Short mmCIF file of C-alpha atoms (C1' of nucleotides) in Angstrom, two decimals:
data_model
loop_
_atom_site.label_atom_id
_atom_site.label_comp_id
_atom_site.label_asym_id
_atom_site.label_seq_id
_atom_site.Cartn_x
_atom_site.Cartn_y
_atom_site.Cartn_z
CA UNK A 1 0.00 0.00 0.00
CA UNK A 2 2.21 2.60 1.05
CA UNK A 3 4.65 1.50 -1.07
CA UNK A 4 3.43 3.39 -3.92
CA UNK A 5 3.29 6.68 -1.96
CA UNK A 6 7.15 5.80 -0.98
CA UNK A 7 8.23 5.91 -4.24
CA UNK A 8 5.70 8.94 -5.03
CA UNK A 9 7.05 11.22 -2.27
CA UNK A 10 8.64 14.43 -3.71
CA UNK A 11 12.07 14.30 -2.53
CA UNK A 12 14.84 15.13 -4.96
CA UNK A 13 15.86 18.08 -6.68
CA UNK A 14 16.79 18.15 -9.75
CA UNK A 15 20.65 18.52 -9.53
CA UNK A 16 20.35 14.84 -7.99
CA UNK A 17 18.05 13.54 -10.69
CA UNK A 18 20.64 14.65 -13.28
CA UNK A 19 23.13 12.85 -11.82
CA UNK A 20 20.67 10.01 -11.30
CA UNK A 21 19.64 9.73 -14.30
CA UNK A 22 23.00 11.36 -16.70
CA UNK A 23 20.42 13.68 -17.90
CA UNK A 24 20.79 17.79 -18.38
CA UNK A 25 18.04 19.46 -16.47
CA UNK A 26 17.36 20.66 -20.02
CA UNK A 27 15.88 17.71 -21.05
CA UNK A 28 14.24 16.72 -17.76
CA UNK A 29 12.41 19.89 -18.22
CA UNK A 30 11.56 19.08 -21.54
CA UNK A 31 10.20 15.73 -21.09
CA UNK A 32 8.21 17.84 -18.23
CA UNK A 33 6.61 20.05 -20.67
CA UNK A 34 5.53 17.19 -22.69
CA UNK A 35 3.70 15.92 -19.23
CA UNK A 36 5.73 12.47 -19.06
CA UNK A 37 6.16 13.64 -15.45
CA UNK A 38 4.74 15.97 -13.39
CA UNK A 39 7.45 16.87 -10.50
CA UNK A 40 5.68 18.29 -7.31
CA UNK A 41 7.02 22.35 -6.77
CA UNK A 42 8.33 24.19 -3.61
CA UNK A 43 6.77 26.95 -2.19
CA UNK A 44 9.47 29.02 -3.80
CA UNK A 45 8.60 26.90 -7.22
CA UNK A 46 11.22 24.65 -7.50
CA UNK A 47 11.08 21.07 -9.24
CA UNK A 48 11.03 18.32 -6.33
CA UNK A 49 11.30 14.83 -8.18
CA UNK A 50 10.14 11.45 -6.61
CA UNK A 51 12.03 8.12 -7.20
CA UNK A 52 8.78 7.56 -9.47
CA UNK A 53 9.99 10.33 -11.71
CA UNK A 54 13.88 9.02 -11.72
CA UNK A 55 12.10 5.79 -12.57
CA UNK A 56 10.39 7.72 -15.59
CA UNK A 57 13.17 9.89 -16.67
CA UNK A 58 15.07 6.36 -16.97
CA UNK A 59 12.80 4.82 -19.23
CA UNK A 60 12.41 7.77 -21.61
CA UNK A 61 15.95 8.03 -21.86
CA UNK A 62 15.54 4.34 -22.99
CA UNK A 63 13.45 4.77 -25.77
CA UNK A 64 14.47 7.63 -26.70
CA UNK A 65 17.78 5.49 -27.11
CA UNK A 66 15.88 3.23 -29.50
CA UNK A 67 14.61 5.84 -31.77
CA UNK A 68 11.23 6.63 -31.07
CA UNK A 69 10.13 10.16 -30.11
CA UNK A 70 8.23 12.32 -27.73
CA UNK A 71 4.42 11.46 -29.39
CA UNK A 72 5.71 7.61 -29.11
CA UNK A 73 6.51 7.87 -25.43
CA UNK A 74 3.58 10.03 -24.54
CA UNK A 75 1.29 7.02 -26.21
CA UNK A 76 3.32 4.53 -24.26
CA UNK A 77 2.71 5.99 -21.18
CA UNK A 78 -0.98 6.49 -22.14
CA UNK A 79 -1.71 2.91 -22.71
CA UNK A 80 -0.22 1.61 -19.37
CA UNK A 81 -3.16 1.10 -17.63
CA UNK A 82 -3.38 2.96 -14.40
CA UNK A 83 -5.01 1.12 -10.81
CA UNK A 84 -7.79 3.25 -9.69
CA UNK A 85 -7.30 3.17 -6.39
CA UNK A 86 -3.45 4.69 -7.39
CA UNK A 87 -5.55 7.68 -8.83
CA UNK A 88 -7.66 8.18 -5.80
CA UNK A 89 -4.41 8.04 -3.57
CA UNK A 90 -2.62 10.43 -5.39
CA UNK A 91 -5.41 12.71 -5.80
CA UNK A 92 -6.18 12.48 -2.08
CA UNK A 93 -2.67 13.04 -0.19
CA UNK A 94 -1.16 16.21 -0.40
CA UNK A 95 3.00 15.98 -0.28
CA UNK A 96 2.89 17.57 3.28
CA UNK A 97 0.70 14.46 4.21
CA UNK A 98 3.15 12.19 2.35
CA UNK A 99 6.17 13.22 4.34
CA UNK A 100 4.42 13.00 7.69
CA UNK A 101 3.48 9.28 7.02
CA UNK A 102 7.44 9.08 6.04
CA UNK A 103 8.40 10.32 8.98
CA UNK A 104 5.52 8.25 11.11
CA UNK A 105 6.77 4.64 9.44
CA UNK A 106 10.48 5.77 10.02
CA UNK A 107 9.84 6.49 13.54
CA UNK A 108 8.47 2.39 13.86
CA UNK A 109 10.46 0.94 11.38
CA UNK A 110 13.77 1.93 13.13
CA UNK A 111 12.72 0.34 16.53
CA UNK A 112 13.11 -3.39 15.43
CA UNK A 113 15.86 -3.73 13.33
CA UNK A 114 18.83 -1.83 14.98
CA UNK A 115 21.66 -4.39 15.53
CA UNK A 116 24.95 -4.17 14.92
CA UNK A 117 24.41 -1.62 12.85
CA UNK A 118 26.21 2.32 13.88
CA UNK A 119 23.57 3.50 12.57
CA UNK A 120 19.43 3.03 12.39
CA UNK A 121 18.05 1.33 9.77
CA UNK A 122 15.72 3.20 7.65
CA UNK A 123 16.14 0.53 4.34
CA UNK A 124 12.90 -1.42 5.87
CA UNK A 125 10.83 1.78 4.32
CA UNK A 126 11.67 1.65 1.40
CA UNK A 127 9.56 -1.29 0.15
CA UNK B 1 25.46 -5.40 0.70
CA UNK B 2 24.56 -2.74 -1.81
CA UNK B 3 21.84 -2.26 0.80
CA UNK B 4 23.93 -0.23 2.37
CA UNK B 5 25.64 1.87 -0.16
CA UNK B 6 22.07 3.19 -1.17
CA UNK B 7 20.91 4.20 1.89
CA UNK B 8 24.05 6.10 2.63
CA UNK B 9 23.62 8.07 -0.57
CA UNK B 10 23.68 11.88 -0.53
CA UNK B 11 20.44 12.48 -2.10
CA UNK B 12 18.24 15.21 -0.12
CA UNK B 13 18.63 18.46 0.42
CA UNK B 14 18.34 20.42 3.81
CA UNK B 15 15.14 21.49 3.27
CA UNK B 16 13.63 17.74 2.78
CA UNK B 17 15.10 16.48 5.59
CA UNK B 18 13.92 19.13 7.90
CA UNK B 19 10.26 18.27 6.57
CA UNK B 20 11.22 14.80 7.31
CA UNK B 21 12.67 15.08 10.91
CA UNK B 22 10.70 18.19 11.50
CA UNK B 23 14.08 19.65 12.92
CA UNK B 24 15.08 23.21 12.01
CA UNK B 25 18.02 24.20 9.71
CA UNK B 26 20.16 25.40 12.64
CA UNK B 27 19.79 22.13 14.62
CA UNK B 28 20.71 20.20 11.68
CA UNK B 29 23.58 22.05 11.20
CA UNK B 30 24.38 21.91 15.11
CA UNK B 31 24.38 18.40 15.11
CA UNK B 32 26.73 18.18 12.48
CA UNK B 33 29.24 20.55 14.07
CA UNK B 34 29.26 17.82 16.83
CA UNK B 35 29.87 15.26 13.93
CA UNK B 36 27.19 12.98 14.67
CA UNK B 37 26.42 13.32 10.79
CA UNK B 38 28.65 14.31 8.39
CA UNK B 39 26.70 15.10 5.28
CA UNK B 40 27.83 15.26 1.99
CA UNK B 41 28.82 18.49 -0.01
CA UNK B 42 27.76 19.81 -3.37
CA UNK B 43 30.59 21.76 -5.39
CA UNK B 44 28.60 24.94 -4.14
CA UNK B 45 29.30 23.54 -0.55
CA UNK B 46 25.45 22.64 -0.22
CA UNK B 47 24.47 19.93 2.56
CA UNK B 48 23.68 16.76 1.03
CA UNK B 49 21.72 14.15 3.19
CA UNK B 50 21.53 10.03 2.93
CA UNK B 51 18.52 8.38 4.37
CA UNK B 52 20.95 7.20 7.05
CA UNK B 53 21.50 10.61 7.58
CA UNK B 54 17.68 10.73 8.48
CA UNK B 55 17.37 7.68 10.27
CA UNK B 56 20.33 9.81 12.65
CA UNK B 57 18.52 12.79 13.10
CA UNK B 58 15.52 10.78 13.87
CA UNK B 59 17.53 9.14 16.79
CA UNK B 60 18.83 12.38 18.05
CA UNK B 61 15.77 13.87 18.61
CA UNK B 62 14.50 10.63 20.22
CA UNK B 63 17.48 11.18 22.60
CA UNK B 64 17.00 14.86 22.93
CA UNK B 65 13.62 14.28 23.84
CA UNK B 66 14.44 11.97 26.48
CA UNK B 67 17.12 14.16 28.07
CA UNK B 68 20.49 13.13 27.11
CA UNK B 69 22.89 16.13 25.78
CA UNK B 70 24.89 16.04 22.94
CA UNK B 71 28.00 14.46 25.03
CA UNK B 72 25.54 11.86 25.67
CA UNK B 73 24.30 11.57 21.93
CA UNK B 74 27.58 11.19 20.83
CA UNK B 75 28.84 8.53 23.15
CA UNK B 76 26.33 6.50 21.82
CA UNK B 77 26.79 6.58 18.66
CA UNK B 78 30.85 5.78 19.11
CA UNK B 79 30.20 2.87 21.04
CA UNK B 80 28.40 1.53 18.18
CA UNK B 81 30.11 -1.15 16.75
CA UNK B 82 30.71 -0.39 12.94
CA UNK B 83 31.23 -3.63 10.72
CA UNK B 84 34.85 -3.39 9.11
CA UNK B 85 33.25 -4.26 5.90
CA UNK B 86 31.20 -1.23 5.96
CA UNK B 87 34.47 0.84 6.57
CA UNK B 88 35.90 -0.49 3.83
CA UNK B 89 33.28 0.31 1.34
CA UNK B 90 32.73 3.83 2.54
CA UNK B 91 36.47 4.56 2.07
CA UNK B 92 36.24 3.50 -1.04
CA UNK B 93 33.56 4.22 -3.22
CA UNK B 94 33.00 7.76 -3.75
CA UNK B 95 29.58 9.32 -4.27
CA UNK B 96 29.89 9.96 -7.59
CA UNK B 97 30.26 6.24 -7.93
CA UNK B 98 27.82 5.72 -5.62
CA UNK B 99 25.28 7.53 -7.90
CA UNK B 100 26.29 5.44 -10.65
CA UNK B 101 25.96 2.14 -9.18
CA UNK B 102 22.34 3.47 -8.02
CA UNK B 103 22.15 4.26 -11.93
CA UNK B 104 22.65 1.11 -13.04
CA UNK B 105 20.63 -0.76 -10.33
CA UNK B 106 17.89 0.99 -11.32
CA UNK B 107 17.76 0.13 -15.20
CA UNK B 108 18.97 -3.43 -14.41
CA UNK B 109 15.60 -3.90 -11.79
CA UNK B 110 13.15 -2.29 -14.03
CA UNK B 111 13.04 -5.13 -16.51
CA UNK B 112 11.40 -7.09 -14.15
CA UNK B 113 8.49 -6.41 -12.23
CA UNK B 114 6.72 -3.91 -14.91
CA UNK B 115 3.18 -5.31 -14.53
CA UNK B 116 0.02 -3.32 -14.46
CA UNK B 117 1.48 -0.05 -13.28
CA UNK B 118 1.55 2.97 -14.85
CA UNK B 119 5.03 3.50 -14.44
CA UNK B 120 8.63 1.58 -13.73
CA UNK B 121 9.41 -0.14 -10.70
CA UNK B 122 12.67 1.96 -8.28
CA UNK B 123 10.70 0.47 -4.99
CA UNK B 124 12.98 -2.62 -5.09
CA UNK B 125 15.98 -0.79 -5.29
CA UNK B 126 15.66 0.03 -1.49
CA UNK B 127 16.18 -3.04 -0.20
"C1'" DA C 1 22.99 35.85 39.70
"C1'" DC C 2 25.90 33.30 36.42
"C1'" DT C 3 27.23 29.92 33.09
"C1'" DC C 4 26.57 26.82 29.60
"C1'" DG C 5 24.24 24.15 26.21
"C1'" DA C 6 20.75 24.10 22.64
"C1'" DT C 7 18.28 26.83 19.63
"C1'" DG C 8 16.36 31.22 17.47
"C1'" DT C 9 17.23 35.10 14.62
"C1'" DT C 10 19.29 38.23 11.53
"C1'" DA C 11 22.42 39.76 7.88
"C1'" DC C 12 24.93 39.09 3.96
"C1'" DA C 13 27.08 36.06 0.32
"C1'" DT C 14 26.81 32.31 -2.82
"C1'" DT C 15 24.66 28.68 -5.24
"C1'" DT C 16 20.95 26.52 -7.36
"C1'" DC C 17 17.02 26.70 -9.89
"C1'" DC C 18 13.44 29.13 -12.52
"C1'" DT C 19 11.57 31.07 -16.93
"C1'" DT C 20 12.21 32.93 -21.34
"C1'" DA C 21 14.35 33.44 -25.50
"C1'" DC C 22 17.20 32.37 -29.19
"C1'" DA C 23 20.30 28.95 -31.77
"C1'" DC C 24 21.07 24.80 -34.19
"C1'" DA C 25 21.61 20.21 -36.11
"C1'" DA C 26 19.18 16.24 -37.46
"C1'" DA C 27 14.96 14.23 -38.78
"C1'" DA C 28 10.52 14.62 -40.91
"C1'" DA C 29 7.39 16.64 -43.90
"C1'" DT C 30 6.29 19.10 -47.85
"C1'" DA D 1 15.48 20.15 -52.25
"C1'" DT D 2 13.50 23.28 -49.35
"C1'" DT D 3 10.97 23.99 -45.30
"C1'" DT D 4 9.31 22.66 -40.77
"C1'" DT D 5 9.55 20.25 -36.62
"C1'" DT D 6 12.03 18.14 -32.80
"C1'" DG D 7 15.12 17.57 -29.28
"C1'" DT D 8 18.69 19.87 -27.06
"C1'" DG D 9 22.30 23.64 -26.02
"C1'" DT D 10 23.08 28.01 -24.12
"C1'" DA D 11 22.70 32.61 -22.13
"C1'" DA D 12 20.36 36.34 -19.33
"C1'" DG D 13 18.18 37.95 -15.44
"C1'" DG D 14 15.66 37.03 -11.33
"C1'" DA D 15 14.03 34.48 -7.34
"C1'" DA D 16 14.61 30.91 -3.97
"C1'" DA D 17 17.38 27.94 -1.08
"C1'" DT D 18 21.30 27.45 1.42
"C1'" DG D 19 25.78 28.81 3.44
"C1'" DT D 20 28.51 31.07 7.25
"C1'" DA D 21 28.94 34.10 11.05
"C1'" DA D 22 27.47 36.70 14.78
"C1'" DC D 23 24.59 37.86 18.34
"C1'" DA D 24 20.27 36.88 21.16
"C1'" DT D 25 17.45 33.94 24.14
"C1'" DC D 26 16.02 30.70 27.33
"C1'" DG D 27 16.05 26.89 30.53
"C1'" DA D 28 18.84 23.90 33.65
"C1'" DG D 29 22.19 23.44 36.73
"C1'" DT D 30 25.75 25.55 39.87
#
DNA sequence: ACTCGATGTTACATTTCCTTACACAAAAAT
DNA sequence: ATTTTTGTGTAAGGAAATGTAACATCGAGT
């Protein structure tokens, strides 16, 4: 369940997604304004990208790598079929709301599995 | 074992983390004058946080909230035992590799489990 | 009252990111 | 063979996010 807000939770910016994905923010931006993703903004307006969007960015860059072009992609995309209850989820949880449940499940997550580790675990949210 | 390396990747920016620790800028930078995290740097000198970066703020709160002081804090955390395994890989892959391994991770995983959703798969790349 | 530890606040500098506009090469369309 | 479209590069100017540094505050303990 909560998976899929995980990996929908605005939480990169887009220097990190270049690197992530060897892409110029050029082209992220591009892909953008064709609507192949739709990064959450900052107050202050500012692209925040979730691993969703890497995921996204990655595939593009894959078939863009096998020829086919922005109208190709875009139908791609279209035809995936979508779970509704996905669409009511996203529609219905705000990012603010998303990053208080992240916090919540980190706060339980990290009681069990702290070991040897130095640090707390916080790999368990993540999926 | 890569496990590891991803969640101590310098992804998130101050402003993320301070959503998701609800801490303020000036504590987070506080707590790293003590050294009990030692985020990355940008080329612009810009804090750069790893989920196990997080899951440490997280626990110095806890802490904080239950009276110890920073002295305290930081004992803690040194008595930790760290795996020499994990010392090993931290000295030696740099974040710029550590980005790239993500990379490929990524576009190696997504072949699989592309079922009925709407977009690729990162989830199983954290963990 | 005084000190110290943890945090707030303010000021100023720098970096990152934004939008907009123009350029351009390669591909597609005419 | 031109002309258009597409995907991307690049530059300008501005706004937002972040950095450091300094000083202020406030509670706990002495």
């Amino acid at each position: 369940m909560t998976n899929r807000v995980r990996r929908s939770m605005p939480l990169l910016p887009i220097s990190i997604v270049m690197q992530l994905t060897d892409l110029t923010a050029r082209q992220i931006r591009y892909y953008e304004e064709h609507e192949l993703i739709r990064p959450a903004r900052t107050e202050g307006n500012k692209r925040m990208f979730s691993l969703n969007d890497v995921d996204v960015l990655l595939e593009i860059k894959e078939y863009l790598d096998q020829g086919l072009n922005m109208a190709g992609i875009k139908k791609i995309f279209e035809l995936r079929v979508q779970p509704k209850a996905e669409v009511a989820e996203q529609k219905t949880v705000s990012d603010t709301e998303l990053r208080q449940i992240l916090r919540e499940e980190i706060l339980q997550s990290r009681s069990y599995e702290r070991g040897g580790y130095r640090q707390g675990d916080l790999s368990r949210f993540f999926h």
